[in-house]
PDB file of C-alpha atoms in Angstrom:
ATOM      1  CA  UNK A   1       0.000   0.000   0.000  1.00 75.00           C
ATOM      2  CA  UNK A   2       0.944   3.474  -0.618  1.00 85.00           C
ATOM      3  CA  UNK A   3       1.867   6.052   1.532  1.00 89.00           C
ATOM      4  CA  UNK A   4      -1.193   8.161   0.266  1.00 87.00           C
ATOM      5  CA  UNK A   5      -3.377   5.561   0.102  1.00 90.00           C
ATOM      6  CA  UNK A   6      -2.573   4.944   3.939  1.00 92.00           C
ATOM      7  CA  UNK A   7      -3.004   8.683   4.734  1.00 93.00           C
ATOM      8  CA  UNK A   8      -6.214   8.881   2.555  1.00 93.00           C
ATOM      9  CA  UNK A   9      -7.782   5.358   4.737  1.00 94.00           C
ATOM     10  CA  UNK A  10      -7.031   7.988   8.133  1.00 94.00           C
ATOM     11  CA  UNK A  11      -8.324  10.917   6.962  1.00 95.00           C
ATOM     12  CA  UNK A  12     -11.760   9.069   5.359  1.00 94.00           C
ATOM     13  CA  UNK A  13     -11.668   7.252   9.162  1.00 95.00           C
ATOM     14  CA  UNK A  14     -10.878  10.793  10.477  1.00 95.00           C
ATOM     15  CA  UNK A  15     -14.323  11.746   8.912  1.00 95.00           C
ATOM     16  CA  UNK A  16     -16.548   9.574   9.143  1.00 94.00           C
ATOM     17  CA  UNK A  17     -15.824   8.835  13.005  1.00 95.00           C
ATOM     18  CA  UNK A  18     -16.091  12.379  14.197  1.00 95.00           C
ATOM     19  CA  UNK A  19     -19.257  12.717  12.179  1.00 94.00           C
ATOM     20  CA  UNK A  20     -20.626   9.429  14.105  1.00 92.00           C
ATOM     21  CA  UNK A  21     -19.380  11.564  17.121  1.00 92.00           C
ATOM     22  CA  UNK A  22     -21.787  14.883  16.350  1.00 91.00           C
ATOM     23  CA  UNK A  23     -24.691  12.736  16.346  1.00 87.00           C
ATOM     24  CA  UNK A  24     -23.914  10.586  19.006  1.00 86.00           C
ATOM     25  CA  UNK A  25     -21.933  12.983  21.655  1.00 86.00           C
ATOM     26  CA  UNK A  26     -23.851  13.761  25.103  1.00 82.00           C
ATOM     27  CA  UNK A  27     -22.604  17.080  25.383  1.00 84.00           C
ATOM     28  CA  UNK A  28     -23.572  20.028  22.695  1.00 86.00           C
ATOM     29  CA  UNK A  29     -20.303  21.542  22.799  1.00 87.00           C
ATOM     30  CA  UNK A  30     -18.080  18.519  22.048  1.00 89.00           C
ATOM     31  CA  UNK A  31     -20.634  17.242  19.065  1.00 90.00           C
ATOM     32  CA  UNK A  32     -20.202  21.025  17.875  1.00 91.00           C
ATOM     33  CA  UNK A  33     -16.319  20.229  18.157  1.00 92.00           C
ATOM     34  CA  UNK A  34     -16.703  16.930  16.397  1.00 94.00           C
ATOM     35  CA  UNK A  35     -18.074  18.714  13.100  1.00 93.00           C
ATOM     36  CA  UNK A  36     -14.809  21.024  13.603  1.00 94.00           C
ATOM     37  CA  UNK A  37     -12.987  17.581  12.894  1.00 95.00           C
ATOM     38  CA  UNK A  38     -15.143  16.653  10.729  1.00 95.00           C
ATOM     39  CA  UNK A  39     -15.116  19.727   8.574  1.00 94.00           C
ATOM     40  CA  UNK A  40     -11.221  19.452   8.570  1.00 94.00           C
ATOM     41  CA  UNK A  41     -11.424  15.435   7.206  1.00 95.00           C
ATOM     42  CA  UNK A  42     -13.612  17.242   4.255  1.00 95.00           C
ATOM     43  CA  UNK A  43     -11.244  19.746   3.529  1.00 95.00           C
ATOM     44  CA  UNK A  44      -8.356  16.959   3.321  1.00 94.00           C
ATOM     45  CA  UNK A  45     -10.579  14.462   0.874  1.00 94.00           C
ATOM     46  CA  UNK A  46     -10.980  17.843  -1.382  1.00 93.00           C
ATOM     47  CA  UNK A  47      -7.251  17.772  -1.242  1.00 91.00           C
ATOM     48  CA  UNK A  48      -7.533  14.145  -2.507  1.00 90.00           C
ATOM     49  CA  UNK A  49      -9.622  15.402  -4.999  1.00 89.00           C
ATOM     50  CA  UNK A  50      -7.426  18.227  -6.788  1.00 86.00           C
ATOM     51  CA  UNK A  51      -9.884  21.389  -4.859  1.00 88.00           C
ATOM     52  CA  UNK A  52      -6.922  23.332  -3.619  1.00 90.00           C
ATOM     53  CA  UNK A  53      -9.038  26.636  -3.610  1.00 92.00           C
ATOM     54  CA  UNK A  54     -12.371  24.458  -2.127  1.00 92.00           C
ATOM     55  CA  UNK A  55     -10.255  22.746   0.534  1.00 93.00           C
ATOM     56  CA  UNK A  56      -9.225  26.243   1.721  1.00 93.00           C
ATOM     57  CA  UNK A  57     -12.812  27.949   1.269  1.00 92.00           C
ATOM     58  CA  UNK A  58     -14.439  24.949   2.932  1.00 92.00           C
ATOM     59  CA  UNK A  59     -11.493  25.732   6.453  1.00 93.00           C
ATOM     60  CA  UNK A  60     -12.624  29.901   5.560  1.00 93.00           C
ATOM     61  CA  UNK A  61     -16.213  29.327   5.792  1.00 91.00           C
ATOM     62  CA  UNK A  62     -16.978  26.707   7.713  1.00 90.00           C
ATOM     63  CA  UNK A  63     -14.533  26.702  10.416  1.00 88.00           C
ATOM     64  CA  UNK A  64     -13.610  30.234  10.532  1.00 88.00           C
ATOM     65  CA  UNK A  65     -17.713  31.666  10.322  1.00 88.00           C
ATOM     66  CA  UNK A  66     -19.944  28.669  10.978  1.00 89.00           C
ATOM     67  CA  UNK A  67     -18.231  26.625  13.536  1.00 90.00           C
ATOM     68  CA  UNK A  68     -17.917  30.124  15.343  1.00 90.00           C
ATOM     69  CA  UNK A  69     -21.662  31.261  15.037  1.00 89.00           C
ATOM     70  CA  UNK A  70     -22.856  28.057  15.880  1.00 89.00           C
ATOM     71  CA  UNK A  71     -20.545  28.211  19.276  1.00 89.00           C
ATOM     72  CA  UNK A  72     -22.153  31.528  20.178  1.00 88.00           C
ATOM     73  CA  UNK A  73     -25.046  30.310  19.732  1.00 87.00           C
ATOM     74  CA  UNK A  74     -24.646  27.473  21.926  1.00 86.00           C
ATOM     75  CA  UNK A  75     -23.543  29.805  24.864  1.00 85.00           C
ATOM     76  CA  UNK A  76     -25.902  32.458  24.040  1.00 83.00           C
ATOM     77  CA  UNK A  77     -29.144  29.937  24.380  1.00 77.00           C
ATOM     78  CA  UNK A  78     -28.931  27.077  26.006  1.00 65.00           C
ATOM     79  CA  UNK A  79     -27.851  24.953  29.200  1.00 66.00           C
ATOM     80  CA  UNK A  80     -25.226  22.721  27.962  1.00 61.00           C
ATOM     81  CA  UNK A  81     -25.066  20.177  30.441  1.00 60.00           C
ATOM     82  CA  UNK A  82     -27.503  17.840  31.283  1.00 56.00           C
ATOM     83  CA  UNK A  83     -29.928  18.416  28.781  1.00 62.00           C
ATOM     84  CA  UNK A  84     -32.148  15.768  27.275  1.00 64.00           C
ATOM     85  CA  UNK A  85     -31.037  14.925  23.794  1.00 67.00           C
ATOM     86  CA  UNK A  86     -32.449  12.031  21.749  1.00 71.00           C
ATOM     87  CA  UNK A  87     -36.485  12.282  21.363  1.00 70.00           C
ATOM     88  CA  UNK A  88     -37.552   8.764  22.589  1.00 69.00           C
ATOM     89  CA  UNK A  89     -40.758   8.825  20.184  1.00 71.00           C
ATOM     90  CA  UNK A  90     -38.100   9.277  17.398  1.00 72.00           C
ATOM     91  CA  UNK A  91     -35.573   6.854  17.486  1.00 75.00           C
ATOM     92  CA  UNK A  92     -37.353   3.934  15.977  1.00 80.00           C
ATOM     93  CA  UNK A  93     -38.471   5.509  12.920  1.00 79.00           C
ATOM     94  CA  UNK A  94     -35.013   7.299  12.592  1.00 78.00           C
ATOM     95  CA  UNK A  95     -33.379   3.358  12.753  1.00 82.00           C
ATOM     96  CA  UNK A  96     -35.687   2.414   9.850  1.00 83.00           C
ATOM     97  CA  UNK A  97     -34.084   5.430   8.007  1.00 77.00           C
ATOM     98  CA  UNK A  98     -30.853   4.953   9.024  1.00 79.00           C
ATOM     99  CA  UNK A  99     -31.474   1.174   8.019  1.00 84.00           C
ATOM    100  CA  UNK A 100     -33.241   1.548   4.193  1.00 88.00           C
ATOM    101  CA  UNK A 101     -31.005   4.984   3.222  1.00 87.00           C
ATOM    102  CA  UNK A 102     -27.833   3.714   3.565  1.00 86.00           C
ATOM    103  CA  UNK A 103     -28.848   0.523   2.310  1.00 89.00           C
ATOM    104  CA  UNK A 104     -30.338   1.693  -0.882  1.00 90.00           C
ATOM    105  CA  UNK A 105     -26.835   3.939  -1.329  1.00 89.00           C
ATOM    106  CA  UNK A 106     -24.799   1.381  -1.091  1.00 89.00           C
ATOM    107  CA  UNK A 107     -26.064  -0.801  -3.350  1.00 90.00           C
ATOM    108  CA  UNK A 108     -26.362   1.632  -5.797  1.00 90.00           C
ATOM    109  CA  UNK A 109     -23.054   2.622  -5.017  1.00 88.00           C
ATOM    110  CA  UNK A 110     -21.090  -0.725  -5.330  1.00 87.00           C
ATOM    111  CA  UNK A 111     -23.109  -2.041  -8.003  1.00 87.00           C
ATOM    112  CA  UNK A 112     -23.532   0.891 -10.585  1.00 84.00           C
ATOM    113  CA  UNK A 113     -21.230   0.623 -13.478  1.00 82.00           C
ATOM    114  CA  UNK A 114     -19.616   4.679 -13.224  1.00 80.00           C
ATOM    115  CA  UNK A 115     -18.689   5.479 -16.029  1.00 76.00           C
ATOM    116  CA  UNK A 116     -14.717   7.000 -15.227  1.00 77.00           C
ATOM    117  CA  UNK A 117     -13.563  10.016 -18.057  1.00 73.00           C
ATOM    118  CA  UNK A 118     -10.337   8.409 -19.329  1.00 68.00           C
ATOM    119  CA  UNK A 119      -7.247  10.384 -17.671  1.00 65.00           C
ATOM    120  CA  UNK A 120      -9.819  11.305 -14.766  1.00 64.00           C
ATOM    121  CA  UNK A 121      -8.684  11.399 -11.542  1.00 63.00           C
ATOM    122  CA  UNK A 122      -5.832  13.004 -12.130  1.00 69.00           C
ATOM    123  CA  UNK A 123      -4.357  16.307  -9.728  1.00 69.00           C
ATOM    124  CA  UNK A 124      -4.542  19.386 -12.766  1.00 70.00           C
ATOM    125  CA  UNK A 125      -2.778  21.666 -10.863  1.00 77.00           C
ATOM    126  CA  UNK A 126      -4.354  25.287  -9.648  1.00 84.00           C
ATOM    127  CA  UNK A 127      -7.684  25.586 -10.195  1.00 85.00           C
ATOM    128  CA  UNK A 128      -8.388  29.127  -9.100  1.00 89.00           C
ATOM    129  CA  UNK A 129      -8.055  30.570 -11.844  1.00 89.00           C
ATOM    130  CA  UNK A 130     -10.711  27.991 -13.855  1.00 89.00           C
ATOM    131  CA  UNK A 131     -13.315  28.821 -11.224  1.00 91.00           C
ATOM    132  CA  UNK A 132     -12.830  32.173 -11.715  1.00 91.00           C
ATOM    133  CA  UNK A 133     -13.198  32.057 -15.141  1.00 92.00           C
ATOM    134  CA  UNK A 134     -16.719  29.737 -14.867  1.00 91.00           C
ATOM    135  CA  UNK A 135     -18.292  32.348 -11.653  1.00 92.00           C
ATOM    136  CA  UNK A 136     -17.891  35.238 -14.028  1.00 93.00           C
ATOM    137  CA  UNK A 137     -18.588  33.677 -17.200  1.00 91.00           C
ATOM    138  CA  UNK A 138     -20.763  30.663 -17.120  1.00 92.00           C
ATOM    139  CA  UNK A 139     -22.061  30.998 -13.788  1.00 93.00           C
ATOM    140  CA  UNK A 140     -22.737  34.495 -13.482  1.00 95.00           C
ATOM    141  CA  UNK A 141     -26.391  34.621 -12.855  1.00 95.00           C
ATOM    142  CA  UNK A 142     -26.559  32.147 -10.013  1.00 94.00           C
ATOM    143  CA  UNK A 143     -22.828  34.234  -8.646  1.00 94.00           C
ATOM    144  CA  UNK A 144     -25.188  37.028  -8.491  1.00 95.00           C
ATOM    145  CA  UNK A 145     -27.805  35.696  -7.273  1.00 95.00           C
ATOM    146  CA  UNK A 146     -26.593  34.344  -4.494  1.00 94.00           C
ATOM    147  CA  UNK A 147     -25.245  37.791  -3.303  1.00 94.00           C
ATOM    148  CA  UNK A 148     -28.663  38.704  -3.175  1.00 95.00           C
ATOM    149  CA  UNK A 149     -28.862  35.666  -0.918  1.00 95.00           C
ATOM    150  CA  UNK A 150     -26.078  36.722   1.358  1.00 94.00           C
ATOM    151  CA  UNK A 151     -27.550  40.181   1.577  1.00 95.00           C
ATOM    152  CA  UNK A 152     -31.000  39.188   2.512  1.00 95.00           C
ATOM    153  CA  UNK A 153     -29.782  36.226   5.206  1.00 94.00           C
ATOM    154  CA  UNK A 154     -27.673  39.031   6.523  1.00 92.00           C
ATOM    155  CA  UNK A 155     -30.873  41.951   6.869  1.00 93.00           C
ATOM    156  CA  UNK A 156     -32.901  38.823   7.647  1.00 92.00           C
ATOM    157  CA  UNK A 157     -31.018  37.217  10.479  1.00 90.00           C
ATOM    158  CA  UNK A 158     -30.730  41.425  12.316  1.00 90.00           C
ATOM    159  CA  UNK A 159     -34.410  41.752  11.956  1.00 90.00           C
ATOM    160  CA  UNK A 160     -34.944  38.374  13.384  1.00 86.00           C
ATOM    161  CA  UNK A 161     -32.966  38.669  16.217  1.00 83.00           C
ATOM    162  CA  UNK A 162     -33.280  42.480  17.020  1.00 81.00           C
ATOM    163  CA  UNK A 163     -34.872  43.899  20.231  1.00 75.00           C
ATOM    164  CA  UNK A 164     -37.813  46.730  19.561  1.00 69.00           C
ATOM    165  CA  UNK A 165     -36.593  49.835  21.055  1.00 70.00           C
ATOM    166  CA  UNK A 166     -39.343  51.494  21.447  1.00 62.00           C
ATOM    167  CA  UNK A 167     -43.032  52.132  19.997  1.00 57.00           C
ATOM    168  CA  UNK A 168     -42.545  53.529  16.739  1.00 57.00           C
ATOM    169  CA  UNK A 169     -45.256  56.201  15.884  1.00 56.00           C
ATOM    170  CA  UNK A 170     -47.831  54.883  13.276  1.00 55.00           C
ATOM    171  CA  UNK A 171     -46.450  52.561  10.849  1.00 51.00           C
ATOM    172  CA  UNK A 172     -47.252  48.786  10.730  1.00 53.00           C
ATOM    173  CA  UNK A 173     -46.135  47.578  13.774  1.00 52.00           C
ATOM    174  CA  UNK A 174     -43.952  43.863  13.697  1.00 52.00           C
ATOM    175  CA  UNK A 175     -45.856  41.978  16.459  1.00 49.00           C
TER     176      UNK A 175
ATOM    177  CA  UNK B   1     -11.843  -2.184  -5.934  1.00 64.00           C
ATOM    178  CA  UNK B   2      -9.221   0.418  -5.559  1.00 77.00           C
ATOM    179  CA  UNK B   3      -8.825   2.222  -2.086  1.00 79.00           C
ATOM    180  CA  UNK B   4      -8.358   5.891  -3.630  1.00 82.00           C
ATOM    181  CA  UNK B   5     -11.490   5.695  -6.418  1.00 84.00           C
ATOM    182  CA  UNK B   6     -14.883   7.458  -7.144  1.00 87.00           C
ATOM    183  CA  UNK B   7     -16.701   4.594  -4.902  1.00 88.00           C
ATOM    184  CA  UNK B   8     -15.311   5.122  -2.176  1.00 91.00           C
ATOM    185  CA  UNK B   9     -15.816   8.713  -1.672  1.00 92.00           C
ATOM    186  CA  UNK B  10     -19.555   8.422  -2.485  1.00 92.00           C
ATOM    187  CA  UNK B  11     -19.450   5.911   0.051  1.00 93.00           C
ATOM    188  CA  UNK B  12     -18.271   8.686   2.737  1.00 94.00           C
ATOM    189  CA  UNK B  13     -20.525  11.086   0.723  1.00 94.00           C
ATOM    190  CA  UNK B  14     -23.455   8.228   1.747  1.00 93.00           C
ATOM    191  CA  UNK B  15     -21.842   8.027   5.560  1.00 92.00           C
ATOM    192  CA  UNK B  16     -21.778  11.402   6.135  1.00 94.00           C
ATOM    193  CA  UNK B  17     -25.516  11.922   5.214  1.00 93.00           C
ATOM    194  CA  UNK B  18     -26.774   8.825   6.820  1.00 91.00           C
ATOM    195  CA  UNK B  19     -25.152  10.245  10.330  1.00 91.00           C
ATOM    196  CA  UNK B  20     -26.768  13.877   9.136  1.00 92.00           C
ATOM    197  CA  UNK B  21     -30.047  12.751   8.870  1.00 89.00           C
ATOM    198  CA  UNK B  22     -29.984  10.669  11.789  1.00 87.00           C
ATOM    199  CA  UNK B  23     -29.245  13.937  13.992  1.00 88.00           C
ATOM    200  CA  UNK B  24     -31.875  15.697  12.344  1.00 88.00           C
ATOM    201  CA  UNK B  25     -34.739  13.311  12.774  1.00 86.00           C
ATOM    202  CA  UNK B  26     -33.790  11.855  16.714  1.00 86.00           C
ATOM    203  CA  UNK B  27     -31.835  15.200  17.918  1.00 84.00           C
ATOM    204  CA  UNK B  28     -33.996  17.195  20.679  1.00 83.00           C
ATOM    205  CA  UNK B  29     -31.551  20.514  20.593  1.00 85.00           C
ATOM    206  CA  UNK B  30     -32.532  22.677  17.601  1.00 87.00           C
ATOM    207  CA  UNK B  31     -28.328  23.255  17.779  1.00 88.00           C
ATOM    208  CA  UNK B  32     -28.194  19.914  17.185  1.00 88.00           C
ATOM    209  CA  UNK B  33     -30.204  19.646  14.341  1.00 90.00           C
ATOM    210  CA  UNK B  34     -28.275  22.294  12.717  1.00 91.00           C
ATOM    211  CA  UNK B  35     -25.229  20.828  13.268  1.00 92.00           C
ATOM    212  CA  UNK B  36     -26.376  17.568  11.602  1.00 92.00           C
ATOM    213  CA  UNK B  37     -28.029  19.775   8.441  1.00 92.00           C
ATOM    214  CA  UNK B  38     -24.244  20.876   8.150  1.00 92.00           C
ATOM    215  CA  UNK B  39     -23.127  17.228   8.178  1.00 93.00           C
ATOM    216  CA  UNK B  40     -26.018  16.642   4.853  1.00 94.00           C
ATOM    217  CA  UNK B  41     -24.533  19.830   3.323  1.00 93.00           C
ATOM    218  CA  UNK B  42     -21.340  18.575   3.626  1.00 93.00           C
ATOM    219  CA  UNK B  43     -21.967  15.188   1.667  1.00 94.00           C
ATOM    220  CA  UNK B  44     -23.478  16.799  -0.991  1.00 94.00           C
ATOM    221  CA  UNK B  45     -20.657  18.660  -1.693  1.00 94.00           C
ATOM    222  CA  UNK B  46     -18.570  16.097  -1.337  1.00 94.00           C
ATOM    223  CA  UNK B  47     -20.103  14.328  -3.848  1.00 93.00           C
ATOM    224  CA  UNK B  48     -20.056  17.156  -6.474  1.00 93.00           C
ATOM    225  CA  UNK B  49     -16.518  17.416  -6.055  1.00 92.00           C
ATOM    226  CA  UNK B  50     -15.936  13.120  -5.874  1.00 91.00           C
ATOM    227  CA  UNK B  51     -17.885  13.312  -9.882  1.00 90.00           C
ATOM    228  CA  UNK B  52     -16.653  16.644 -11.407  1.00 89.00           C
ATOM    229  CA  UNK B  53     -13.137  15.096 -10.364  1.00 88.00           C
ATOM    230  CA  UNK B  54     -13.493  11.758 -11.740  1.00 87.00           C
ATOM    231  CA  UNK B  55     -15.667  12.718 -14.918  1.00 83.00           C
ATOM    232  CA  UNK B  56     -15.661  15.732 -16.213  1.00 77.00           C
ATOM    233  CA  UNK B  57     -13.102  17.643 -17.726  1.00 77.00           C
ATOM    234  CA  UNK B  58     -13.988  21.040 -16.566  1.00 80.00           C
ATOM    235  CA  UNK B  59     -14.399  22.016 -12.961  1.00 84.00           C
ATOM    236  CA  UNK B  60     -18.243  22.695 -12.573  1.00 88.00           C
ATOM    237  CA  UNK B  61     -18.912  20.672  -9.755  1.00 89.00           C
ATOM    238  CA  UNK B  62     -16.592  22.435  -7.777  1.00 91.00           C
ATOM    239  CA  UNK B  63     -17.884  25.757  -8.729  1.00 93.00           C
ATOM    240  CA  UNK B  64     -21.211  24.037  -7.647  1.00 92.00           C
ATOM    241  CA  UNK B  65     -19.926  22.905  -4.391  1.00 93.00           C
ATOM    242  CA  UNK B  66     -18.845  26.363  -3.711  1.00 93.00           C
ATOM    243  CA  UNK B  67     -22.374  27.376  -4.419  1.00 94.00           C
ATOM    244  CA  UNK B  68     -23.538  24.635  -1.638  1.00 93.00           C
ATOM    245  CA  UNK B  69     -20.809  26.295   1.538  1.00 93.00           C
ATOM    246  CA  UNK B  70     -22.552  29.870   0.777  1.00 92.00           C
ATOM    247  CA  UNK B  71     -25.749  28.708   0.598  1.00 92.00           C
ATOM    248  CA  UNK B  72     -25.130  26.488   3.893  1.00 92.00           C
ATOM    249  CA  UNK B  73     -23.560  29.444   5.645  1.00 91.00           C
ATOM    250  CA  UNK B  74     -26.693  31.576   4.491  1.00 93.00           C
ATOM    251  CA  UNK B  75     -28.934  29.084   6.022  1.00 92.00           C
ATOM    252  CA  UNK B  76     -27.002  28.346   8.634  1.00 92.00           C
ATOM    253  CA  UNK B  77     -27.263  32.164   9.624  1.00 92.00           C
ATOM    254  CA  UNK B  78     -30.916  32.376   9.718  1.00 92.00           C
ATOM    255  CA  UNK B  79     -31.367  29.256  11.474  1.00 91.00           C
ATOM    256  CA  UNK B  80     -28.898  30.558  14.378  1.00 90.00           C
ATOM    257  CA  UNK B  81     -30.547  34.014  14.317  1.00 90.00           C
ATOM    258  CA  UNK B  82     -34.090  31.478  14.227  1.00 89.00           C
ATOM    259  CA  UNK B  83     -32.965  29.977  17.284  1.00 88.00           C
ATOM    260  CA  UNK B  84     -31.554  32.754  19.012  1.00 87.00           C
ATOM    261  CA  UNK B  85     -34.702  35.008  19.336  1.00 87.00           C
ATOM    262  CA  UNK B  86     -36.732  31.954  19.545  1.00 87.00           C
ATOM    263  CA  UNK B  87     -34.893  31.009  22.864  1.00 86.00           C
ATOM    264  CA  UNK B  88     -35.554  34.673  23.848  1.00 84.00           C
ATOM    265  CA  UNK B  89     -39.255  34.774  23.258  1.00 84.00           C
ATOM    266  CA  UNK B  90     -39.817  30.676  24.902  1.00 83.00           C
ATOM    267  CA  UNK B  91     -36.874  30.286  27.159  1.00 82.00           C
ATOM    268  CA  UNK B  92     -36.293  26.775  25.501  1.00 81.00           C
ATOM    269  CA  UNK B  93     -34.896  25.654  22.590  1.00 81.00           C
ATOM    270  CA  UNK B  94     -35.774  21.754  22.257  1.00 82.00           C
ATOM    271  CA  UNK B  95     -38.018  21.337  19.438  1.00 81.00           C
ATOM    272  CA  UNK B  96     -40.386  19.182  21.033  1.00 79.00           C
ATOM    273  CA  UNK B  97     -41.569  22.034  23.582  1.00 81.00           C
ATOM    274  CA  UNK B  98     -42.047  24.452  20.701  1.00 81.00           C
ATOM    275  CA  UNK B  99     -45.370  23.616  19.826  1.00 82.00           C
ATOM    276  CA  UNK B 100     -47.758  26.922  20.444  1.00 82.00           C
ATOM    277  CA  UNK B 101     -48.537  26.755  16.807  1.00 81.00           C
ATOM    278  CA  UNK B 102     -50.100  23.246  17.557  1.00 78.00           C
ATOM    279  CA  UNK B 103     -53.978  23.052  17.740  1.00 68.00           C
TER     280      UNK B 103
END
């Protein structure tokens, strides 16, 4: 065996046992940690996968905005010990789930004949400049679009979360 | 089967959204439920990246998957601002004792 296929075998392990660790952890604060890990096992596969500039976005973004929010969040709302987590009524139907889903995947997964490009799977190098050149060509409506999206999650989440200050005079009032 | 080929990171891909949707169906903490909605994201992308790498000579699942971690942060913002002012206004935030919209 290879020396990358041996680091590839830990870093898939890396991921997939931290992510059985978010759903399965007692404490909020250590499942939230978990998906740190597991967000970090991502970032390596897209390594594996030639996405140099994803890999890096994916540590950005996730790690460096979500992982953050979601840990204010956690301190900002709730008791974090001690807290009932698993809905008893739940569990059954969530085993069937986890039973048929995965099931069905793997099947599909192992038995489908993929259909490989020749020469695929191969590193190509940088390819920040490519998906430049696709978000402002190609893609450009759905690049702007979604900064529409960003704009109204950001106006959305302060109006959501806001305290009224006050009885505005006349004008529709929010409650 | 090779260790390094497209199978095998679908099969994470599959993992990784089996244990996501198991958190969001049995998880009590709306926190929780988030987190495993980041774990679904997560595969998806994955997978995007697992197809455009092995089949396709251009790069668009990877622009796509960069699509998916905005849109997931987006979301991800609302839900947390969601939670935040819901925990204000009910003191609680396990989804089961949210239920003044029910009849």
């Amino acid at each position: 065996m290879e020396l990358k296929e041996v680091i590839f075998i830990m870093i898939a392990l890396t991921t997939v046992v931290s992510g059985w660790l978010v759903v399965s952890l007692k404490n909020i604060i250590h499942s939230a940690f978990a998906l740190l890990v597991t967000f970090f096992g991502v970032a390596g596969l897209f390594v594996y996968l030639g996405a140099d500039f994803l890999a890096a976005t994916q540590i950005l973004i996730y790690i460096g905005g979500v992982m953050v929010l979601v840990l204010f969040a956690i301190m900002l709302s709730e008791k974090v010990y001690n807290v009932p987590l698993f809905q008893k009524s739940k569990i059954l139907p969530a085993i069937l789930v986890l039973g048929s889903i995965p099931y069905i995947l793997f099947r599909v997964i192992m038995e489908a004949s993929w259909s490989v490009r020749t020469g695929g799977g191969e590193i190509m190098g940088p390819t920040t400049e490519t998906i430049g050149r696709l978000l402002l060509g190609e893609y450009l409506l759905p690049f702007e679009v979604m900064s529409v999206l960003l704009l109204s999650a950001l106006v959305g989440s302060v109006v959501l979360i806001r305290k009224e200050v006050g009885k505005r005079r006349g004008g529709p009032s929010w409650k | 089967m090779e260790i390094i080929s497209l199978q095998s990171y679908l099969l994470i891909g599959a993992v990784l959204f089996s244990f996501g949707m198991f958190a969001i169906i049995t998880r009590k903490n709306a926190i929780s439920v988030l987190l495993g909605f980041e774990l679904v994201m997560n595969a998806a992308g994955l997978n995007f990246v697992a197809f455009s790498h092995f089949s396709d000579p251009v790069i668009h699942g990877q622009v796509f998957t960069l699509f998916i971690i905005a849109l997931a942060a987006a979301e991800s913002v609302v839900i947390l601002a969601l939670i935040i002012s819901v925990y204000q206004k009910m003191n609680t935030v396990q989804i089961d004792e949210i239920d003044s919209l029910k009849g």
